[in-house]
Amino acid sequence: MTSFDTYLPAILEQAEREAQRDGASTFEVHHLLLAISAVGEGTTTTALESAGLNYQAIQEMFQREFEHSLSTAGVSLASADLPKPTPGPGRPKVGTSVKLALERSLAAVTRKKDLHPAHLLLGVVQAPVGTVPRALALAGISQAELLAGIEQVLADQK
Amino acid sequence: MSGAENVSSADPGDQLASVAALRRLADQLEDAAVEQAMRAGWSWPRVAEALGVTRQAVHKKHAKRLIAAGVELRRREND
């Protein structure tokens, strides 16, 4: 067992909790990033903090992206005011954006045993489109610089 | 809005993101509205007709969650 073998299940469980809190039936890549921040493994925290990102900042940037994307279609979140639904009892399913992030993480190494927690963050931040790059851009955070920071912590591990 | 031409951006990334966000919002609104209706004593067939879906579809999607939430579920209006 490598540290990644225990890290990944912990992150996926936390991402499920993040999705349940959202009332979502699937967990997506933004839940994964929140989970990575919440679990707080050292190297990933270093890379995120170098871009000014902690759990609360990540939560805020995704909320902002959600509201911004709705506003593109002329919808405001404030106009859709209903009480919060009770979350479902079942476990949220893995969303497509999570599968793609995991594929990118795996593609970053030649041997599976070389996987490090920061590779998971790399796979999340490498998303070419979708909520992650959009939320980063809206928050004024350079995706390229964040990726460079992650590459740096990975290089420091060698 | 009355059509896609009203989406206030010509960027496909913005347009696709707005679709994803609207789906997410619609799911949240459906969960909240179905729960509200069932708490107010609506039956499955009435909720399903109001949503424009089959009774089976609405039951499959919401029953477990509402049972766990302690909502009394009605099969018919006069139950």
Tab-separated table of C-alpha atoms in Angstrom, chain A:
chain	number	residue	atom	x	y	z
A	1	MET	CA	0.000	0.000	0.000
A	2	THR	CA	1.258	3.463	-0.907
A	3	SER	CA	0.086	6.621	0.830
A	4	PHE	CA	-2.060	7.260	-2.242
A	5	ASP	CA	-3.969	4.021	-1.614
A	6	THR	CA	-5.248	5.392	1.673
A	7	TYR	CA	-5.458	9.004	0.482
A	8	LEU	CA	-7.802	8.409	-2.465
A	9	PRO	CA	-10.609	6.652	-0.514
A	10	ALA	CA	-10.441	9.366	2.162
A	11	ILE	CA	-10.818	12.058	-0.499
A	12	LEU	CA	-13.680	10.265	-2.264
A	13	GLU	CA	-15.533	9.846	1.034
A	14	GLN	CA	-15.057	13.520	1.850
A	15	ALA	CA	-16.195	14.496	-1.688
A	16	GLU	CA	-19.378	12.455	-1.095
A	17	ARG	CA	-19.980	14.436	2.078
A	18	GLU	CA	-19.413	17.698	0.202
A	19	ALA	CA	-21.994	16.628	-2.418
A	20	GLN	CA	-24.495	15.555	0.250
A	21	ARG	CA	-24.158	18.958	1.874
A	22	ASP	CA	-24.998	20.456	-1.545
A	23	GLY	CA	-28.003	18.149	-1.924
A	24	ALA	CA	-26.368	16.729	-5.071
A	25	SER	CA	-26.950	13.140	-6.201
A	26	THR	CA	-23.524	12.946	-7.864
A	27	PHE	CA	-20.194	14.300	-6.724
A	28	GLU	CA	-18.306	16.362	-9.240
A	29	VAL	CA	-14.829	17.792	-9.617
A	30	HIS	CA	-15.596	20.880	-7.505
A	31	HIS	CA	-16.551	18.565	-4.619
A	32	LEU	CA	-13.231	16.801	-5.161
A	33	LEU	CA	-11.289	20.067	-4.851
A	34	LEU	CA	-13.202	20.963	-1.678
A	35	ALA	CA	-12.417	17.478	-0.334
A	36	ILE	CA	-8.708	17.837	-1.134
A	37	SER	CA	-8.682	21.095	0.803
A	38	ALA	CA	-10.747	19.698	3.706
A	39	VAL	CA	-8.555	16.599	4.135
A	40	GLY	CA	-5.559	18.916	4.232
A	41	GLU	CA	-2.672	16.687	3.165
A	42	GLY	CA	0.556	18.709	3.452
A	43	THR	CA	1.747	19.031	-0.155
A	44	THR	CA	-1.684	19.754	-1.616
A	45	THR	CA	-2.317	22.363	1.082
A	46	THR	CA	1.026	24.008	0.246
A	47	ALA	CA	0.172	24.145	-3.475
A	48	LEU	CA	-3.331	25.498	-2.843
A	49	GLU	CA	-2.187	28.054	-0.285
A	50	SER	CA	0.483	29.329	-2.681
A	51	ALA	CA	-2.443	30.390	-4.886
A	52	GLY	CA	-4.305	31.880	-1.888
A	53	LEU	CA	-6.779	28.988	-1.713
A	54	ASN	CA	-8.140	27.483	1.473
A	55	TYR	CA	-11.441	25.633	2.004
A	56	GLN	CA	-13.521	28.764	2.414
A	57	ALA	CA	-11.940	30.521	-0.574
A	58	ILE	CA	-12.618	27.435	-2.726
A	59	GLN	CA	-16.232	27.315	-1.564
A	60	GLU	CA	-16.665	30.993	-2.393
A	61	MET	CA	-15.069	30.736	-5.823
A	62	PHE	CA	-17.357	27.843	-6.844
A	63	GLN	CA	-20.443	29.651	-5.548
A	64	ARG	CA	-19.407	32.681	-7.571
A	65	GLU	CA	-18.927	30.545	-10.695
A	66	PHE	CA	-22.386	28.993	-10.197
A	67	GLU	CA	-24.045	32.394	-9.844
A	68	HIS	CA	-22.064	33.813	-12.779
A	69	SER	CA	-23.015	30.906	-15.057
A	70	LEU	CA	-26.684	31.294	-14.118
A	71	SER	CA	-26.516	35.022	-14.807
A	72	THR	CA	-25.285	34.267	-18.344
A	73	ALA	CA	-28.746	32.769	-18.908
A	74	GLY	CA	-30.429	35.699	-17.162
A	75	VAL	CA	-31.175	33.756	-13.974
A	76	SER	CA	-30.368	34.997	-10.511
A	77	LEU	CA	-30.023	32.618	-7.595
A	78	ALA	CA	-31.871	35.086	-5.358
A	79	SER	CA	-34.962	34.803	-7.599
A	80	ALA	CA	-35.116	31.030	-7.085
A	81	ASP	CA	-35.891	31.119	-3.392
A	82	LEU	CA	-37.180	27.839	-1.971
A	83	PRO	CA	-36.377	26.111	1.331
A	84	LYS	CA	-33.388	23.779	1.157
A	85	PRO	CA	-34.482	20.210	0.377
A	86	THR	CA	-33.649	17.414	2.814
A	87	PRO	CA	-30.545	15.611	1.494
A	88	GLY	CA	-31.048	12.061	0.240
A	89	PRO	CA	-30.009	9.106	2.427
A	90	GLY	CA	-28.033	7.363	-0.348
A	91	ARG	CA	-24.399	7.878	-1.284
A	92	PRO	CA	-23.838	10.316	-4.136
A	93	LYS	CA	-22.564	8.661	-7.323
A	94	VAL	CA	-19.244	9.483	-8.969
A	95	GLY	CA	-19.735	12.240	-11.562
A	96	THR	CA	-18.146	12.246	-15.012
A	97	SER	CA	-15.938	15.221	-14.162
A	98	VAL	CA	-14.415	13.201	-11.277
A	99	LYS	CA	-13.667	10.247	-13.571
A	100	LEU	CA	-11.929	12.593	-16.016
A	101	ALA	CA	-9.846	14.150	-13.221
A	102	LEU	CA	-8.788	10.678	-12.037
A	103	GLU	CA	-7.830	9.723	-15.601
A	104	ARG	CA	-5.632	12.840	-15.834
A	105	SER	CA	-4.000	12.001	-12.480
A	106	LEU	CA	-3.226	8.467	-13.640
A	107	ALA	CA	-1.863	9.737	-16.958
A	108	ALA	CA	0.643	11.919	-15.067
A	109	VAL	CA	2.624	8.903	-13.852
A	110	THR	CA	4.178	5.952	-15.661
A	111	ARG	CA	3.767	3.558	-12.727
A	112	LYS	CA	0.665	3.555	-10.552
A	113	LYS	CA	2.797	3.165	-7.422
A	114	ASP	CA	4.324	6.591	-8.135
A	115	LEU	CA	0.973	8.298	-7.546
A	116	HIS	CA	1.157	10.981	-4.886
A	117	PRO	CA	-1.717	13.003	-3.322
A	118	ALA	CA	-0.618	16.034	-5.340
A	119	HIS	CA	-1.267	14.064	-8.574
A	120	LEU	CA	-4.950	14.038	-7.664
A	121	LEU	CA	-4.886	17.814	-7.277
A	122	LEU	CA	-3.035	18.006	-10.600
A	123	GLY	CA	-5.794	16.013	-12.341
A	124	VAL	CA	-8.437	18.311	-10.857
A	125	VAL	CA	-6.692	21.573	-11.759
A	126	GLN	CA	-5.732	20.373	-15.254
A	127	ALA	CA	-9.419	20.365	-16.291
A	128	PRO	CA	-9.394	22.224	-19.623
A	129	VAL	CA	-13.015	23.390	-19.319
A	130	GLY	CA	-15.785	23.342	-16.737
A	131	THR	CA	-16.262	24.673	-13.227
A	132	VAL	CA	-12.621	24.484	-12.070
A	133	PRO	CA	-10.918	26.692	-14.711
A	134	ARG	CA	-13.937	29.006	-14.793
A	135	ALA	CA	-14.011	29.447	-11.006
A	136	LEU	CA	-10.243	30.051	-10.927
A	137	ALA	CA	-10.492	32.673	-13.699
A	138	LEU	CA	-13.362	34.466	-11.959
A	139	ALA	CA	-11.334	34.516	-8.724
A	140	GLY	CA	-8.369	36.013	-10.617
A	141	ILE	CA	-6.204	32.931	-9.996
A	142	SER	CA	-3.920	31.761	-12.802
A	143	GLN	CA	-4.568	28.106	-13.604
A	144	ALA	CA	-1.061	27.882	-15.142
A	145	GLU	CA	0.577	29.233	-11.973
A	146	LEU	CA	-1.413	26.889	-9.762
A	147	LEU	CA	-0.378	23.963	-11.990
A	148	ALA	CA	3.262	25.105	-11.764
A	149	GLY	CA	2.929	25.172	-7.964
A	150	ILE	CA	1.596	21.599	-7.962
A	151	GLU	CA	4.406	20.452	-10.296
A	152	GLN	CA	6.856	22.064	-7.892
A	153	VAL	CA	5.571	20.199	-4.826
A	154	LEU	CA	5.664	16.988	-6.864
A	155	ALA	CA	9.258	17.683	-7.933
A	156	ASP	CA	10.175	18.317	-4.276
A	157	GLN	CA	8.912	14.821	-3.411
A	158	LYS	CA	11.463	13.154	-5.707
